[in-house]
mmCIF file of C-alpha atoms in Angstrom:
data_model
loop_
_atom_site.group_PDB
_atom_site.id
_atom_site.type_symbol
_atom_site.label_atom_id
_atom_site.label_comp_id
_atom_site.label_asym_id
_atom_site.label_seq_id
_atom_site.Cartn_x
_atom_site.Cartn_y
_atom_site.Cartn_z
ATOM 1 C CA UNK A 1 14.030 -16.938 11.903
ATOM 2 C CA UNK A 2 14.139 -18.227 8.215
ATOM 3 C CA UNK A 3 11.973 -17.440 5.396
ATOM 4 C CA UNK A 4 9.945 -15.390 2.725
ATOM 5 C CA UNK A 5 6.536 -14.348 2.625
ATOM 6 C CA UNK A 6 5.237 -14.878 -0.564
ATOM 7 C CA UNK A 7 2.294 -13.644 -1.209
ATOM 8 C CA UNK A 8 0.885 -15.468 -4.538
ATOM 9 C CA UNK A 9 -2.759 -13.955 -6.378
ATOM 10 C CA UNK A 10 -3.940 -13.065 -3.241
ATOM 11 C CA UNK A 11 -7.577 -11.304 -3.632
ATOM 12 C CA UNK A 12 -10.228 -10.797 -0.620
ATOM 13 C CA UNK A 13 -13.205 -9.084 -0.118
ATOM 14 C CA UNK A 14 -15.054 -9.053 3.571
ATOM 15 C CA UNK A 15 -18.937 -9.641 3.355
ATOM 16 C CA UNK A 16 -20.180 -6.196 2.700
ATOM 17 C CA UNK A 17 -18.051 -4.441 -0.139
ATOM 18 C CA UNK A 18 -19.390 -5.489 -3.830
ATOM 19 C CA UNK A 19 -16.089 -5.141 -4.597
ATOM 20 C CA UNK A 20 -12.389 -7.573 -3.629
ATOM 21 C CA UNK A 21 -10.668 -4.503 -1.028
ATOM 22 C CA UNK A 22 -7.334 -6.688 -2.719
ATOM 23 C CA UNK A 23 -7.086 -8.204 -5.732
ATOM 24 C CA UNK A 24 -5.474 -10.650 -7.107
ATOM 25 C CA UNK A 25 -2.453 -9.104 -5.139
ATOM 26 C CA UNK A 26 1.240 -10.732 -5.431
ATOM 27 C CA UNK A 27 4.186 -9.544 -3.504
ATOM 28 C CA UNK A 28 7.487 -11.297 -2.406
ATOM 29 C CA UNK A 29 8.899 -9.915 1.600
ATOM 30 C CA UNK A 30 12.469 -10.907 2.831
ATOM 31 C CA UNK A 31 13.070 -12.193 6.295
ATOM 32 C CA UNK A 32 15.215 -9.189 6.639
ATOM 33 C CA UNK A 33 13.149 -6.013 6.123
ATOM 34 C CA UNK A 34 11.780 -3.062 7.461
ATOM 35 C CA UNK A 35 9.506 -2.526 5.919
ATOM 36 C CA UNK A 36 6.805 -0.320 6.043
ATOM 37 C CA UNK A 37 3.452 -1.638 5.053
ATOM 38 C CA UNK A 38 1.593 2.391 3.683
ATOM 39 C CA UNK A 39 -1.985 3.392 1.772
ATOM 40 C CA UNK A 40 -4.758 5.863 2.650
ATOM 41 C CA UNK A 41 -8.035 4.884 5.300
ATOM 42 C CA UNK A 42 -9.440 1.855 4.237
ATOM 43 C CA UNK A 43 -6.848 0.788 2.169
ATOM 44 C CA UNK A 44 -6.716 -2.491 4.025
ATOM 45 C CA UNK A 45 -3.893 -1.799 5.702
ATOM 46 C CA UNK A 46 -4.332 -3.943 8.750
ATOM 47 C CA UNK A 47 -6.202 -6.264 6.897
ATOM 48 C CA UNK A 48 -3.543 -7.245 5.665
ATOM 49 C CA UNK A 49 -1.799 -7.930 8.653
ATOM 50 C CA UNK A 50 -4.682 -10.056 9.479
ATOM 51 C CA UNK A 51 -4.199 -12.620 6.528
ATOM 52 C CA UNK A 52 -0.684 -12.600 6.968
ATOM 53 C CA UNK A 53 -2.194 -13.947 11.344
ATOM 54 C CA UNK A 54 -4.298 -16.626 9.156
ATOM 55 C CA UNK A 55 -7.634 -14.646 10.923
ATOM 56 C CA UNK A 56 -9.236 -13.257 7.520
ATOM 57 C CA UNK A 57 -10.662 -15.762 5.509
ATOM 58 C CA UNK A 58 -8.951 -15.860 1.033
ATOM 59 C CA UNK A 59 -8.003 -16.072 -1.480
ATOM 60 C CA UNK A 60 -4.685 -17.187 -3.741
ATOM 61 C CA UNK A 61 -1.494 -18.323 -1.851
ATOM 62 C CA UNK A 62 0.328 -16.989 2.016
ATOM 63 C CA UNK A 63 3.152 -18.692 2.107
ATOM 64 C CA UNK A 64 5.604 -17.688 5.113
ATOM 65 C CA UNK A 65 7.003 -20.774 7.744
ATOM 66 C CA UNK A 66 8.287 -17.112 9.224
ATOM 67 C CA UNK A 67 6.230 -17.017 13.595
ATOM 68 C CA UNK A 68 4.183 -13.375 13.000
ATOM 69 C CA UNK A 69 4.266 -11.759 16.226
ATOM 70 C CA UNK A 70 0.425 -8.403 16.822
ATOM 71 C CA UNK A 71 1.250 -5.093 18.129
ATOM 72 C CA UNK A 72 -0.725 -4.762 19.767
ATOM 73 C CA UNK A 73 -1.542 -7.046 22.226
ATOM 74 C CA UNK A 74 -2.575 -6.856 25.358
ATOM 75 C CA UNK A 75 -2.359 -8.165 28.606
ATOM 76 C CA UNK A 76 -6.037 -9.122 30.251
ATOM 77 C CA UNK A 77 -5.999 -6.180 33.184
ATOM 78 C CA UNK A 78 -7.189 -9.752 36.006
ATOM 79 C CA UNK A 79 -3.258 -10.842 34.791
ATOM 80 C CA UNK A 80 -1.538 -8.659 38.035
ATOM 81 C CA UNK A 81 1.432 -8.948 35.476
ATOM 82 C CA UNK A 82 4.711 -7.015 36.003
ATOM 83 C CA UNK A 83 6.445 -5.006 33.316
ATOM 84 C CA UNK A 84 9.415 -8.444 33.087
ATOM 85 C CA UNK A 85 6.673 -10.823 33.417
ATOM 86 C CA UNK A 86 4.608 -9.109 30.233
ATOM 87 C CA UNK A 87 7.831 -9.829 28.357
ATOM 88 C CA UNK A 88 8.226 -13.605 30.437
ATOM 89 C CA UNK A 89 6.143 -14.608 28.853
ATOM 90 C CA UNK A 90 6.471 -12.868 24.829
ATOM 91 C CA UNK A 91 10.738 -15.203 25.498
ATOM 92 C CA UNK A 92 10.946 -17.067 28.790
ATOM 93 C CA UNK A 93 14.658 -17.884 28.193
ATOM 94 C CA UNK A 94 15.443 -14.393 28.453
ATOM 95 C CA UNK A 95 17.088 -12.697 31.045
ATOM 96 C CA UNK A 96 17.017 -10.221 33.010
ATOM 97 C CA UNK A 97 20.458 -7.824 31.563
ATOM 98 C CA UNK A 98 19.095 -8.840 28.754
ATOM 99 C CA UNK A 99 15.421 -7.141 29.024
ATOM 100 C CA UNK A 100 17.783 -4.044 30.559
ATOM 101 C CA UNK A 101 19.378 -3.796 27.619
ATOM 102 C CA UNK A 102 16.637 -3.724 25.901
ATOM 103 C CA UNK A 103 15.073 -0.573 28.178
ATOM 104 C CA UNK A 104 18.908 1.384 27.582
ATOM 105 C CA UNK A 105 17.796 1.424 23.547
ATOM 106 C CA UNK A 106 14.487 2.658 24.955
ATOM 107 C CA UNK A 107 15.019 5.090 27.742
ATOM 108 C CA UNK A 108 13.867 3.441 30.806
ATOM 109 C CA UNK A 109 15.062 2.277 33.814
ATOM 110 C CA UNK A 110 15.593 -0.945 34.816
ATOM 111 C CA UNK A 111 13.364 -1.050 37.676
ATOM 112 C CA UNK A 112 10.089 0.253 35.686
ATOM 113 C CA UNK A 113 10.509 -4.570 35.356
ATOM 114 C CA UNK A 114 8.997 -4.683 38.456
ATOM 115 C CA UNK A 115 6.276 -2.157 37.973
ATOM 116 C CA UNK A 116 2.257 -3.488 37.819
ATOM 117 C CA UNK A 117 2.437 -2.856 33.491
ATOM 118 C CA UNK A 118 -1.645 -2.247 33.565
ATOM 119 C CA UNK A 119 -0.002 1.259 36.304
ATOM 120 C CA UNK A 120 2.304 1.911 33.597
ATOM 121 C CA UNK A 121 1.182 4.769 30.722
ATOM 122 C CA UNK A 122 0.928 4.691 26.901
ATOM 123 C CA UNK A 123 4.239 5.610 26.044
ATOM 124 C CA UNK A 124 5.811 3.060 28.600
ATOM 125 C CA UNK A 125 3.493 0.172 27.900
ATOM 126 C CA UNK A 126 4.262 0.666 23.891
ATOM 127 C CA UNK A 127 7.406 0.485 24.493
ATOM 128 C CA UNK A 128 7.664 -2.340 26.320
ATOM 129 C CA UNK A 129 5.275 -3.641 24.795
ATOM 130 C CA UNK A 130 7.828 -3.376 21.421
ATOM 131 C CA UNK A 131 10.694 -5.377 23.390
ATOM 132 C CA UNK A 132 9.250 -8.420 24.250
ATOM 133 C CA UNK A 133 8.617 -8.776 20.290
ATOM 134 C CA UNK A 134 11.927 -8.949 19.924
ATOM 135 C CA UNK A 135 13.632 -10.436 22.502
ATOM 136 C CA UNK A 136 12.267 -14.159 20.307
ATOM 137 C CA UNK A 137 14.839 -13.663 17.631
ATOM 138 C CA UNK A 138 12.033 -16.867 15.727
ATOM 139 C CA UNK A 139 9.590 -14.301 15.026
ATOM 140 C CA UNK A 140 8.634 -12.057 12.650
ATOM 141 C CA UNK A 141 6.392 -9.019 14.596
ATOM 142 C CA UNK A 142 3.530 -6.842 13.056
ATOM 143 C CA UNK A 143 3.569 -3.955 14.145
ATOM 144 C CA UNK A 144 0.262 -1.308 13.496
ATOM 145 C CA UNK A 145 0.229 2.202 14.354
ATOM 146 C CA UNK A 146 2.880 2.278 17.714
ATOM 147 C CA UNK A 147 3.130 5.543 17.975
ATOM 148 C CA UNK A 148 -0.320 6.124 18.938
ATOM 149 C CA UNK A 149 0.872 6.625 22.772
ATOM 150 C CA UNK A 150 3.434 8.064 22.067
ATOM 151 C CA UNK A 151 5.359 12.598 21.900
ATOM 152 C CA UNK A 152 7.525 13.237 20.093
ATOM 153 C CA UNK A 153 10.691 12.633 22.144
ATOM 154 C CA UNK A 154 8.698 8.562 22.517
ATOM 155 C CA UNK A 155 8.372 9.246 19.006
ATOM 156 C CA UNK A 156 11.795 9.466 18.087
ATOM 157 C CA UNK A 157 13.388 6.849 20.501
ATOM 158 C CA UNK A 158 11.409 4.559 19.619
ATOM 159 C CA UNK A 159 11.741 4.828 16.025
ATOM 160 C CA UNK A 160 15.871 4.360 16.440
ATOM 161 C CA UNK A 161 14.850 0.964 18.420
ATOM 162 C CA UNK A 162 13.545 0.389 15.287
ATOM 163 C CA UNK A 163 16.746 1.180 13.388
ATOM 164 C CA UNK A 164 18.015 -2.071 15.881
ATOM 165 C CA UNK A 165 15.908 -4.042 14.550
ATOM 166 C CA UNK A 166 15.605 -5.807 11.108
ATOM 167 C CA UNK A 167 13.591 -8.258 10.255
ATOM 168 C CA UNK A 168 9.416 -6.472 10.461
ATOM 169 C CA UNK A 169 6.856 -4.631 9.264
ATOM 170 C CA UNK A 170 4.842 -1.498 10.662
ATOM 171 C CA UNK A 171 1.323 0.704 9.673
ATOM 172 C CA UNK A 172 1.819 4.086 10.787
ATOM 173 C CA UNK A 173 0.221 7.162 10.019
ATOM 174 C CA UNK A 174 3.491 9.278 10.917
ATOM 175 C CA UNK A 175 5.792 8.803 7.472
ATOM 176 C CA UNK A 176 8.163 10.818 9.256
ATOM 177 C CA UNK A 177 7.794 8.882 11.588
ATOM 178 C CA UNK A 178 8.972 5.877 9.122
ATOM 179 C CA UNK A 179 11.015 7.363 7.247
ATOM 180 C CA UNK A 180 14.155 7.109 9.659
ATOM 181 C CA UNK A 181 14.194 3.252 10.447
ATOM 182 C CA UNK A 182 12.423 1.525 6.704
ATOM 183 C CA UNK A 183 14.535 0.324 4.261
ATOM 184 C CA UNK A 184 11.278 -0.749 2.372
ATOM 185 C CA UNK A 185 8.198 0.609 1.627
ATOM 186 C CA UNK A 186 5.084 -1.862 0.006
ATOM 187 C CA UNK A 187 2.300 0.919 -0.727
ATOM 188 C CA UNK A 188 -1.558 0.046 -1.449
ATOM 189 C CA UNK A 189 -2.513 1.633 -4.311
ATOM 190 C CA UNK A 190 -5.886 2.011 -5.739
ATOM 191 C CA UNK A 191 -5.595 -0.360 -7.847
ATOM 192 C CA UNK A 192 -2.428 -2.366 -7.228
ATOM 193 C CA UNK A 193 -0.130 -3.460 -4.424
ATOM 194 C CA UNK A 194 3.526 -1.681 -5.418
ATOM 195 C CA UNK A 195 6.591 -2.597 -3.225
ATOM 196 C CA UNK A 196 9.886 -0.473 -3.301
ATOM 197 C CA UNK A 197 13.493 -0.402 -2.269
ATOM 198 C CA UNK A 198 13.832 2.481 -0.385
ATOM 199 C CA UNK A 199 13.167 5.173 2.793
ATOM 200 C CA UNK A 200 9.903 7.077 2.696
ATOM 201 C CA UNK A 201 11.173 10.011 0.925
ATOM 202 C CA UNK A 202 12.882 7.841 -2.423
ATOM 203 C CA UNK A 203 8.208 6.160 -2.297
ATOM 204 C CA UNK A 204 8.046 10.297 -2.302
ATOM 205 C CA UNK A 205 10.457 10.404 -5.165
ATOM 206 C CA UNK A 206 9.163 7.877 -7.008
ATOM 207 C CA UNK A 207 5.029 9.110 -6.907
ATOM 208 C CA UNK A 208 5.759 12.414 -7.755
ATOM 209 C CA UNK A 209 7.321 11.467 -10.379
ATOM 210 C CA UNK A 210 5.267 8.393 -11.588
ATOM 211 C CA UNK A 211 1.902 11.252 -11.434
ATOM 212 C CA UNK A 212 4.370 13.749 -13.326
ATOM 213 C CA UNK A 213 4.269 11.367 -16.239
ATOM 214 C CA UNK A 214 0.868 10.325 -16.127
ATOM 215 C CA UNK A 215 -0.720 13.805 -15.621
ATOM 216 C CA UNK A 216 1.916 14.762 -19.329
ATOM 217 C CA UNK A 217 0.525 11.034 -20.590
ATOM 218 C CA UNK A 218 -2.594 12.260 -19.817
ATOM 219 C CA UNK A 219 -2.332 15.986 -21.468
ATOM 220 C CA UNK A 220 -1.050 14.167 -24.209
ATOM 221 C CA UNK A 221 -4.005 12.345 -25.101
ATOM 222 C CA UNK A 222 -6.992 14.673 -23.691
ATOM 223 C CA UNK A 223 -4.568 16.930 -27.348
ATOM 224 C CA UNK A 224 -4.950 13.510 -29.403
ATOM 225 C CA UNK A 225 -8.620 13.009 -29.062
ATOM 226 C CA UNK A 226 -9.424 17.291 -29.411
ATOM 227 C CA UNK A 227 -7.575 16.530 -32.572
ATOM 228 C CA UNK A 228 -9.674 13.266 -33.547
ATOM 229 C CA UNK A 229 -13.470 14.769 -32.671
ATOM 230 C CA UNK A 230 -12.245 17.903 -34.858
ATOM 231 C CA UNK A 231 -11.165 15.001 -37.724
ATOM 232 C CA UNK A 232 -14.112 13.333 -37.080
ATOM 233 C CA UNK A 233 -16.166 16.656 -36.899
ATOM 234 C CA UNK A 234 -14.604 17.835 -40.339
ATOM 235 C CA UNK A 235 -15.448 14.904 -41.962
ATOM 236 C CA UNK A 236 -18.882 13.944 -41.261
ATOM 237 C CA UNK A 237 -19.202 18.079 -41.693
ATOM 238 C CA UNK A 238 -17.923 17.404 -45.833
ATOM 239 C CA UNK A 239 -19.154 14.452 -46.274
ATOM 240 C CA UNK A 240 -22.989 15.580 -45.843
ATOM 241 C CA UNK A 241 -22.671 18.430 -48.155
ATOM 242 C CA UNK A 242 -20.532 16.662 -50.822
ATOM 243 C CA UNK A 243 -24.134 14.595 -50.646
ATOM 244 C CA UNK A 244 -26.341 17.656 -50.627
ATOM 245 C CA UNK A 245 -24.891 19.509 -53.403
ATOM 246 C CA UNK A 246 -24.723 16.966 -55.872
ATOM 247 C CA UNK A 247 -27.532 17.128 -58.596
ATOM 248 C CA UNK A 248 -26.563 14.104 -61.521
ATOM 249 C CA UNK A 249 -26.810 9.728 -60.710
ATOM 250 C CA UNK A 250 -23.736 9.730 -61.495
ATOM 251 C CA UNK A 251 -23.238 12.518 -59.206
ATOM 252 C CA UNK A 252 -24.750 10.825 -56.495
ATOM 253 C CA UNK A 253 -23.838 8.062 -56.792
ATOM 254 C CA UNK A 254 -19.386 8.943 -56.402
ATOM 255 C CA UNK A 255 -21.276 11.714 -53.782
ATOM 256 C CA UNK A 256 -23.208 8.296 -51.781
ATOM 257 C CA UNK A 257 -19.085 6.480 -51.877
ATOM 258 C CA UNK A 258 -17.535 9.548 -50.687
ATOM 259 C CA UNK A 259 -19.490 9.566 -47.721
ATOM 260 C CA UNK A 260 -19.675 5.838 -47.358
ATOM 261 C CA UNK A 261 -16.252 6.564 -46.918
ATOM 262 C CA UNK A 262 -16.242 9.351 -44.779
ATOM 263 C CA UNK A 263 -18.430 7.755 -42.550
ATOM 264 C CA UNK A 264 -15.906 4.702 -42.428
ATOM 265 C CA UNK A 265 -13.535 7.457 -41.738
ATOM 266 C CA UNK A 266 -15.687 8.663 -38.936
ATOM 267 C CA UNK A 267 -16.408 5.634 -37.000
ATOM 268 C CA UNK A 268 -12.251 5.098 -36.586
ATOM 269 C CA UNK A 269 -11.563 8.147 -35.158
ATOM 270 C CA UNK A 270 -14.340 7.375 -33.042
ATOM 271 C CA UNK A 271 -13.380 3.907 -32.342
ATOM 272 C CA UNK A 272 -9.973 5.802 -32.107
ATOM 273 C CA UNK A 273 -11.277 8.319 -29.462
ATOM 274 C CA UNK A 274 -12.509 5.669 -27.598
ATOM 275 C CA UNK A 275 -8.803 3.700 -26.970
ATOM 276 C CA UNK A 276 -7.482 7.042 -25.958
ATOM 277 C CA UNK A 277 -10.075 7.404 -23.271
ATOM 278 C CA UNK A 278 -9.611 4.509 -21.983
ATOM 279 C CA UNK A 279 -6.324 4.680 -22.089
ATOM 280 C CA UNK A 280 -6.906 7.939 -19.069
ATOM 281 C CA UNK A 281 -9.207 6.278 -17.383
ATOM 282 C CA UNK A 282 -6.481 3.223 -16.814
ATOM 283 C CA UNK A 283 -3.855 6.004 -15.743
ATOM 284 C CA UNK A 284 -5.526 7.355 -13.331
ATOM 285 C CA UNK A 285 -6.241 4.391 -12.082
ATOM 286 C CA UNK A 286 -2.839 4.242 -11.309
ATOM 287 C CA UNK A 287 -2.632 6.850 -9.013
ATOM 288 C CA UNK A 288 -2.665 6.175 -5.605
#
């Protein structure tokens, strides 16, 4: 396997959407990464995998020489294949002893290879399909929610299996599961797609720091807005009082000049308030 995944200025939206799901996204993914793809429901995790698989039309550039393989992809029910035959379809040159070695990592016995794939339990099918993804060194697996049919022990076994491998992307709502083996995280946020080196705990730590900084920044901006609003009210009230209290012509001219100056100060102050409010909006957009 040789090559990275380069996504440059990629924009995508479904026909029913008003705003793009992805807007001008650029990321570079290394071929050896154990990448956890995370984000809230509806943010486009599976969509991103489909874009890599060239199943959806998009604007921008996606460049890679890697051979992507997607999970889950079940054999047709009409194909009465054994588990061994399912694996051979993925990697025809693989010998049985190599399959048995991978089975041992998945806590499966060798005899399962001779059983019909479609009579296996959901967890056993998941493990066989995952093994098939990694039999060919030239493939780069794209794994979508592998834990759906796994119990607690099964998740532990599959997590340990994936920890032995390198070069894949995995989506899972189970962040505890991901934390045991990923070495990079790609997070689809509200307004950005960010890549972080480390596991889920690293990402959670950085996310919390970013949220704390955003809250601190927002509080400072709110305080500054309150101060500016107070200044604006005082300036307006002062100018009006000066104009109303002046009787003679010279005094009125001076008051008018001061009133004009107070209005200019009030206008500049209100512009600063709007700028601060925009900053608050921008900070909130960064949060997941």
